[in-house]
Amino acid sequence: MDTIRTAILGYGRNGSTMHAGGVGTNKGFTMAAVCDIDAKRRDEAAQRFSCPAYTDHRKMLAKEKLDLVIIVTRTDQHCAMTCDALSAGANVLVTKPWAVNAREARTMIAAAKRTKRMLLPWLPTFWGADTRRLREIIEQKTIGDVFMIRRIVTAFGTRSDWQTEKRCGGGYLLNWGPHIVFPAVLIGGGKPRTVYGNMKQVINPGDVEDNFFAAITLSNGTLVLAEHTMTPTAMPNWIVQGTKGSVIVHGKQLTLIRHEPPKPDDPTKYADMKGAKPSESVETLGDIYGDTNEIYAAIAKAIRGEAAYPVSLDAALELSTIFDAIRSSNEKKRIVSM
């Protein structure tokens, strides 16, 4: 194909900026259509890309011949819209979270297999500078064998949109979990075996959580602690602990601390166990949520069959299964096995 004929379904804040930007600046794509229920958004898209703008995605799919549909709508709409687009013969990129639960995720995967079209989960932290650097540090055993990974995102603000409503697939676990849980489990390098979850609604309106905490034990023994919490206090975004040091990340600043304390011949000399002063280095990272242009270049290669899409359906399904386990653990007040 000369260019990938693309449509954005949901031309809101992220659709009109992040995704439209990725399509507009990458020569491999042509914006063939846009669909949104808001008239102002449709007019903006039509003027920007000189393409038709639709109110109903089914009419768009019936009229336009599309290679790729990018779905950036409410979470509760993702599954049905994905299946519609796949059945119309288009490949589909679904924003995070791609599904409300694992049942919906399996329905979308089955639709992709049935239609022989590509289903691409949007998980941009796979390309995040912090994720990449931490994976490198762990794989090279720079801090020895990693036994604990803490991933924290904080906020202290309220919102009153659909993200606060359960019926719309709202809640911070689905909204922020892909940015928090996914990269932490990814760099941990093992499969989730047990999950403990705690969810609370603290300062936001609505009927869903704005705080969540998860303790996930991986098959290699690594413990992942992942949370979104409401606090005005700055906290580290990452703390990765190994047998020969640790890594602390605040935003784009990564501090690598390497230390291997000697074991004294005399076990009573506890003070000497600290050994020499640890070595410490500081790095400045790039985009922690990934470079959109790089991600869209990867999408183009996948659709053209030039390279596999780096985020697999299995990985995205596993994440949905973890989210289900966190909810189940919170409801049952016990650890859940996977």
mmCIF file of C-alpha atoms in Angstrom, residues 91-313:
data_model
loop_
_atom_site.group_PDB
_atom_site.id
_atom_site.type_symbol
_atom_site.label_atom_id
_atom_site.label_comp_id
_atom_site.label_asym_id
_atom_site.label_seq_id
_atom_site.Cartn_x
_atom_site.Cartn_y
_atom_site.Cartn_z
ATOM 1 C CA ASN A 91 -6.941 -3.162 11.237
ATOM 2 C CA VAL A 92 -7.555 -1.599 14.644
ATOM 3 C CA LEU A 93 -5.461 0.329 17.144
ATOM 4 C CA VAL A 94 -7.214 0.643 20.522
ATOM 5 C CA THR A 95 -6.198 3.243 23.087
ATOM 6 C CA LYS A 96 -5.562 2.234 26.685
ATOM 7 C CA PRO A 97 -7.315 0.617 28.390
ATOM 8 C CA TRP A 98 -8.264 -1.483 25.426
ATOM 9 C CA ALA A 99 -11.053 -3.280 27.319
ATOM 10 C CA VAL A 100 -13.116 -3.058 30.501
ATOM 11 C CA ASN A 101 -12.117 -6.598 31.471
ATOM 12 C CA ALA A 102 -10.472 -9.777 30.209
ATOM 13 C CA ARG A 103 -13.761 -11.108 28.830
ATOM 14 C CA GLU A 104 -14.011 -8.133 26.468
ATOM 15 C CA ALA A 105 -10.323 -8.472 25.592
ATOM 16 C CA ARG A 106 -10.852 -12.102 24.567
ATOM 17 C CA THR A 107 -13.872 -11.102 22.472
ATOM 18 C CA MET A 108 -11.749 -8.580 20.551
ATOM 19 C CA ILE A 109 -8.907 -11.066 20.065
ATOM 20 C CA ALA A 110 -11.365 -13.651 18.736
ATOM 21 C CA ALA A 111 -12.762 -11.061 16.303
ATOM 22 C CA ALA A 112 -9.249 -10.270 15.041
ATOM 23 C CA LYS A 113 -8.527 -13.958 14.453
ATOM 24 C CA ARG A 114 -11.867 -14.474 12.719
ATOM 25 C CA THR A 115 -11.446 -11.506 10.378
ATOM 26 C CA LYS A 116 -7.691 -12.019 9.887
ATOM 27 C CA ARG A 117 -7.067 -8.359 10.726
ATOM 28 C CA MET A 118 -4.500 -6.850 13.080
ATOM 29 C CA LEU A 119 -5.498 -5.745 16.579
ATOM 30 C CA LEU A 120 -2.944 -3.379 18.119
ATOM 31 C CA PRO A 121 -3.064 -2.420 21.819
ATOM 32 C CA TRP A 122 -1.921 1.154 22.544
ATOM 33 C CA LEU A 123 0.468 0.791 25.516
ATOM 34 C CA PRO A 124 2.932 3.668 25.000
ATOM 35 C CA THR A 125 4.945 3.080 28.172
ATOM 36 C CA PHE A 126 6.490 0.091 26.367
ATOM 37 C CA TRP A 127 8.503 2.768 24.529
ATOM 38 C CA GLY A 128 8.948 4.953 27.643
ATOM 39 C CA ALA A 129 12.509 6.095 28.362
ATOM 40 C CA ASP A 130 12.230 4.955 31.992
ATOM 41 C CA THR A 131 10.905 1.510 31.027
ATOM 42 C CA ARG A 132 13.652 1.014 28.458
ATOM 43 C CA ARG A 133 16.457 2.113 30.750
ATOM 44 C CA LEU A 134 15.216 0.049 33.681
ATOM 45 C CA ARG A 135 14.883 -3.046 31.486
ATOM 46 C CA GLU A 136 18.464 -2.528 30.368
ATOM 47 C CA ILE A 137 19.720 -2.158 33.937
ATOM 48 C CA ILE A 138 17.856 -5.277 35.071
ATOM 49 C CA GLU A 139 18.874 -7.428 32.083
ATOM 50 C CA GLN A 140 22.531 -6.432 32.485
ATOM 51 C CA LYS A 141 22.306 -7.167 36.234
ATOM 52 C CA THR A 142 23.816 -3.761 36.975
ATOM 53 C CA ILE A 143 22.236 -3.876 40.449
ATOM 54 C CA GLY A 144 22.415 -7.646 40.792
ATOM 55 C CA ASP A 145 19.290 -9.772 41.006
ATOM 56 C CA VAL A 146 16.166 -7.620 41.313
ATOM 57 C CA PHE A 147 13.753 -8.700 44.031
ATOM 58 C CA MET A 148 11.454 -5.661 44.419
ATOM 59 C CA ILE A 149 9.953 -3.171 41.947
ATOM 60 C CA ARG A 150 7.873 -0.246 43.172
ATOM 61 C CA ARG A 151 5.958 1.863 40.656
ATOM 62 C CA ILE A 152 4.070 4.925 41.902
ATOM 63 C CA VAL A 153 2.110 7.709 40.219
ATOM 64 C CA THR A 154 0.653 10.498 42.345
ATOM 65 C CA ALA A 155 -1.939 13.208 41.771
ATOM 66 C CA PHE A 156 -4.003 15.563 43.882
ATOM 67 C CA GLY A 157 -6.792 16.839 41.687
ATOM 68 C CA THR A 158 -10.412 16.058 40.935
ATOM 69 C CA ARG A 159 -12.282 15.422 37.722
ATOM 70 C CA SER A 160 -15.971 15.079 36.898
ATOM 71 C CA ASP A 161 -16.033 13.482 33.447
ATOM 72 C CA TRP A 162 -16.971 9.957 32.373
ATOM 73 C CA GLN A 163 -13.759 8.641 33.941
ATOM 74 C CA THR A 164 -15.515 8.876 37.323
ATOM 75 C CA GLU A 165 -18.394 6.596 36.232
ATOM 76 C CA LYS A 166 -18.333 2.805 36.369
ATOM 77 C CA ARG A 167 -20.933 2.448 33.594
ATOM 78 C CA CYS A 168 -18.514 4.176 31.212
ATOM 79 C CA GLY A 169 -15.522 2.038 32.149
ATOM 80 C CA GLY A 170 -14.079 4.771 34.329
ATOM 81 C CA GLY A 171 -11.765 4.524 37.313
ATOM 82 C CA TYR A 172 -8.065 5.069 37.837
ATOM 83 C CA LEU A 173 -7.178 1.372 37.644
ATOM 84 C CA LEU A 174 -8.221 1.244 33.989
ATOM 85 C CA ASN A 175 -7.161 4.808 33.205
ATOM 86 C CA TRP A 176 -3.724 4.800 34.865
ATOM 87 C CA GLY A 177 -3.099 1.093 35.357
ATOM 88 C CA PRO A 178 -1.693 0.644 31.821
ATOM 89 C CA HIS A 179 0.930 3.302 32.630
ATOM 90 C CA ILE A 180 1.690 1.855 36.068
ATOM 91 C CA VAL A 181 1.102 -1.909 36.219
ATOM 92 C CA PHE A 182 2.095 -2.806 32.654
ATOM 93 C CA PRO A 183 5.670 -1.437 32.635
ATOM 94 C CA ALA A 184 6.350 -2.673 36.181
ATOM 95 C CA VAL A 185 5.366 -6.256 35.317
ATOM 96 C CA LEU A 186 7.163 -5.966 31.972
ATOM 97 C CA ILE A 187 10.541 -5.087 33.485
ATOM 98 C CA GLY A 188 9.980 -7.658 36.255
ATOM 99 C CA GLY A 189 10.451 -10.382 33.653
ATOM 100 C CA GLY A 190 8.097 -12.990 35.104
ATOM 101 C CA LYS A 191 4.481 -14.063 34.893
ATOM 102 C CA PRO A 192 2.022 -12.895 37.586
ATOM 103 C CA ARG A 193 1.262 -15.643 40.065
ATOM 104 C CA THR A 194 -0.551 -13.931 42.955
ATOM 105 C CA VAL A 195 -2.256 -10.535 43.236
ATOM 106 C CA TYR A 196 -3.393 -8.473 46.198
ATOM 107 C CA GLY A 197 -5.405 -5.354 45.400
ATOM 108 C CA ASN A 198 -6.849 -2.455 47.339
ATOM 109 C CA MET A 199 -9.020 0.246 45.744
ATOM 110 C CA LYS A 200 -10.509 3.405 47.252
ATOM 111 C CA GLN A 201 -12.525 6.419 46.214
ATOM 112 C CA VAL A 202 -10.914 9.330 48.058
ATOM 113 C CA ILE A 203 -11.484 12.813 46.618
ATOM 114 C CA ASN A 204 -13.169 12.376 43.235
ATOM 115 C CA PRO A 205 -16.928 12.296 42.598
ATOM 116 C CA GLY A 206 -18.627 9.365 40.907
ATOM 117 C CA ASP A 207 -18.705 5.686 41.808
ATOM 118 C CA VAL A 208 -15.203 4.414 40.982
ATOM 119 C CA GLU A 209 -11.774 4.415 42.613
ATOM 120 C CA ASP A 210 -9.235 7.204 42.333
ATOM 121 C CA ASN A 211 -6.628 5.288 44.400
ATOM 122 C CA PHE A 212 -5.427 1.750 43.860
ATOM 123 C CA PHE A 213 -2.621 -0.395 45.217
ATOM 124 C CA ALA A 214 -1.510 -3.788 43.927
ATOM 125 C CA ALA A 215 1.079 -6.282 45.160
ATOM 126 C CA ILE A 216 1.915 -8.743 42.373
ATOM 127 C CA THR A 217 4.224 -11.716 42.886
ATOM 128 C CA LEU A 218 5.906 -12.854 39.685
ATOM 129 C CA SER A 219 6.967 -16.367 38.746
ATOM 130 C CA ASN A 220 10.654 -15.463 39.178
ATOM 131 C CA GLY A 221 10.036 -14.344 42.781
ATOM 132 C CA THR A 222 10.118 -10.590 42.098
ATOM 133 C CA LEU A 223 7.520 -8.588 44.009
ATOM 134 C CA VAL A 224 5.885 -5.713 42.113
ATOM 135 C CA LEU A 225 4.152 -2.968 44.090
ATOM 136 C CA ALA A 226 2.107 -0.688 41.831
ATOM 137 C CA GLU A 227 -0.094 2.191 42.893
ATOM 138 C CA HIS A 228 -1.855 5.396 41.976
ATOM 139 C CA THR A 229 -2.426 7.552 45.024
ATOM 140 C CA MET A 230 -3.847 10.972 45.821
ATOM 141 C CA THR A 231 -1.267 13.133 47.560
ATOM 142 C CA PRO A 232 0.278 16.575 47.009
ATOM 143 C CA THR A 233 3.610 15.152 48.188
ATOM 144 C CA ALA A 234 6.219 14.299 45.564
ATOM 145 C CA MET A 235 7.098 10.596 45.636
ATOM 146 C CA PRO A 236 9.532 8.512 43.560
ATOM 147 C CA ASN A 237 7.940 7.101 40.410
ATOM 148 C CA TRP A 238 10.170 4.023 40.535
ATOM 149 C CA ILE A 239 12.200 2.240 43.183
ATOM 150 C CA VAL A 240 13.908 -0.885 41.868
ATOM 151 C CA GLN A 241 15.841 -2.903 44.440
ATOM 152 C CA GLY A 242 18.517 -5.478 43.665
ATOM 153 C CA THR A 243 21.115 -7.499 45.525
ATOM 154 C CA LYS A 244 23.862 -5.078 44.464
ATOM 155 C CA GLY A 245 22.114 -1.719 44.506
ATOM 156 C CA SER A 246 18.959 0.133 43.579
ATOM 157 C CA VAL A 247 17.480 2.601 41.114
ATOM 158 C CA ILE A 248 15.268 5.554 42.013
ATOM 159 C CA VAL A 249 13.398 7.539 39.372
ATOM 160 C CA HIS A 250 11.754 10.922 39.969
ATOM 161 C CA GLY A 251 10.080 12.011 36.734
ATOM 162 C CA LYS A 252 12.898 12.100 34.179
ATOM 163 C CA GLN A 253 15.733 11.879 36.707
ATOM 164 C CA LEU A 254 17.156 8.418 37.273
ATOM 165 C CA THR A 255 19.577 7.777 40.123
ATOM 166 C CA LEU A 256 21.555 4.551 39.956
ATOM 167 C CA ILE A 257 23.099 3.402 43.235
ATOM 168 C CA ARG A 258 25.514 0.478 43.136
ATOM 169 C CA HIS A 259 26.727 -1.193 46.300
ATOM 170 C CA GLU A 260 27.931 -4.624 47.334
ATOM 171 C CA PRO A 261 28.591 -4.679 51.090
ATOM 172 C CA PRO A 262 31.229 -7.214 52.182
ATOM 173 C CA LYS A 263 30.420 -9.933 54.647
ATOM 174 C CA PRO A 264 32.705 -9.637 57.715
ATOM 175 C CA ASP A 265 34.689 -12.603 58.968
ATOM 176 C CA ASP A 266 33.529 -11.744 62.466
ATOM 177 C CA PRO A 267 29.699 -11.803 62.504
ATOM 178 C CA THR A 268 29.675 -9.525 65.572
ATOM 179 C CA LYS A 269 31.095 -6.642 63.500
ATOM 180 C CA TYR A 270 27.712 -5.549 62.228
ATOM 181 C CA ALA A 271 28.739 -1.922 61.655
ATOM 182 C CA ASP A 272 31.388 -2.994 59.170
ATOM 183 C CA MET A 273 28.824 -4.763 57.002
ATOM 184 C CA LYS A 274 28.035 -1.465 55.281
ATOM 185 C CA GLY A 275 31.448 -1.492 53.656
ATOM 186 C CA ALA A 276 32.576 1.278 51.350
ATOM 187 C CA LYS A 277 30.368 4.181 50.322
ATOM 188 C CA PRO A 278 27.970 3.241 47.476
ATOM 189 C CA SER A 279 28.679 4.610 44.007
ATOM 190 C CA GLU A 280 25.965 6.877 42.655
ATOM 191 C CA SER A 281 25.232 8.272 39.195
ATOM 192 C CA VAL A 282 22.407 10.429 37.875
ATOM 193 C CA GLU A 283 20.886 10.366 34.383
ATOM 194 C CA THR A 284 18.257 12.478 32.631
ATOM 195 C CA LEU A 285 15.726 10.418 30.729
ATOM 196 C CA GLY A 286 13.732 11.218 27.612
ATOM 197 C CA ASP A 287 9.965 10.893 27.135
ATOM 198 C CA ILE A 288 8.657 8.553 29.840
ATOM 199 C CA TYR A 289 5.435 7.941 27.897
ATOM 200 C CA GLY A 290 7.189 7.151 24.635
ATOM 201 C CA ASP A 291 7.724 9.130 21.448
ATOM 202 C CA THR A 292 4.439 9.148 19.513
ATOM 203 C CA ASN A 293 6.199 9.407 16.145
ATOM 204 C CA GLU A 294 8.343 6.367 16.969
ATOM 205 C CA ILE A 295 5.292 4.397 18.049
ATOM 206 C CA TYR A 296 3.387 5.248 14.868
ATOM 207 C CA ALA A 297 6.398 4.262 12.799
ATOM 208 C CA ALA A 298 6.216 0.852 14.521
ATOM 209 C CA ILE A 299 2.482 0.689 13.776
ATOM 210 C CA ALA A 300 3.136 1.396 10.089
ATOM 211 C CA LYS A 301 5.759 -1.364 9.881
ATOM 212 C CA ALA A 302 3.382 -3.829 11.542
ATOM 213 C CA ILE A 303 0.507 -3.063 9.171
ATOM 214 C CA ARG A 304 2.807 -3.338 6.160
ATOM 215 C CA GLY A 305 4.114 -6.664 7.417
ATOM 216 C CA GLU A 306 7.655 -5.357 7.757
ATOM 217 C CA ALA A 307 8.008 -6.077 11.497
ATOM 218 C CA ALA A 308 5.974 -7.494 14.351
ATOM 219 C CA TYR A 309 4.170 -5.013 16.583
ATOM 220 C CA PRO A 310 6.197 -4.936 19.829
ATOM 221 C CA VAL A 311 3.196 -5.130 22.186
ATOM 222 C CA SER A 312 1.644 -8.562 21.840
ATOM 223 C CA LEU A 313 -2.010 -9.478 22.290
#
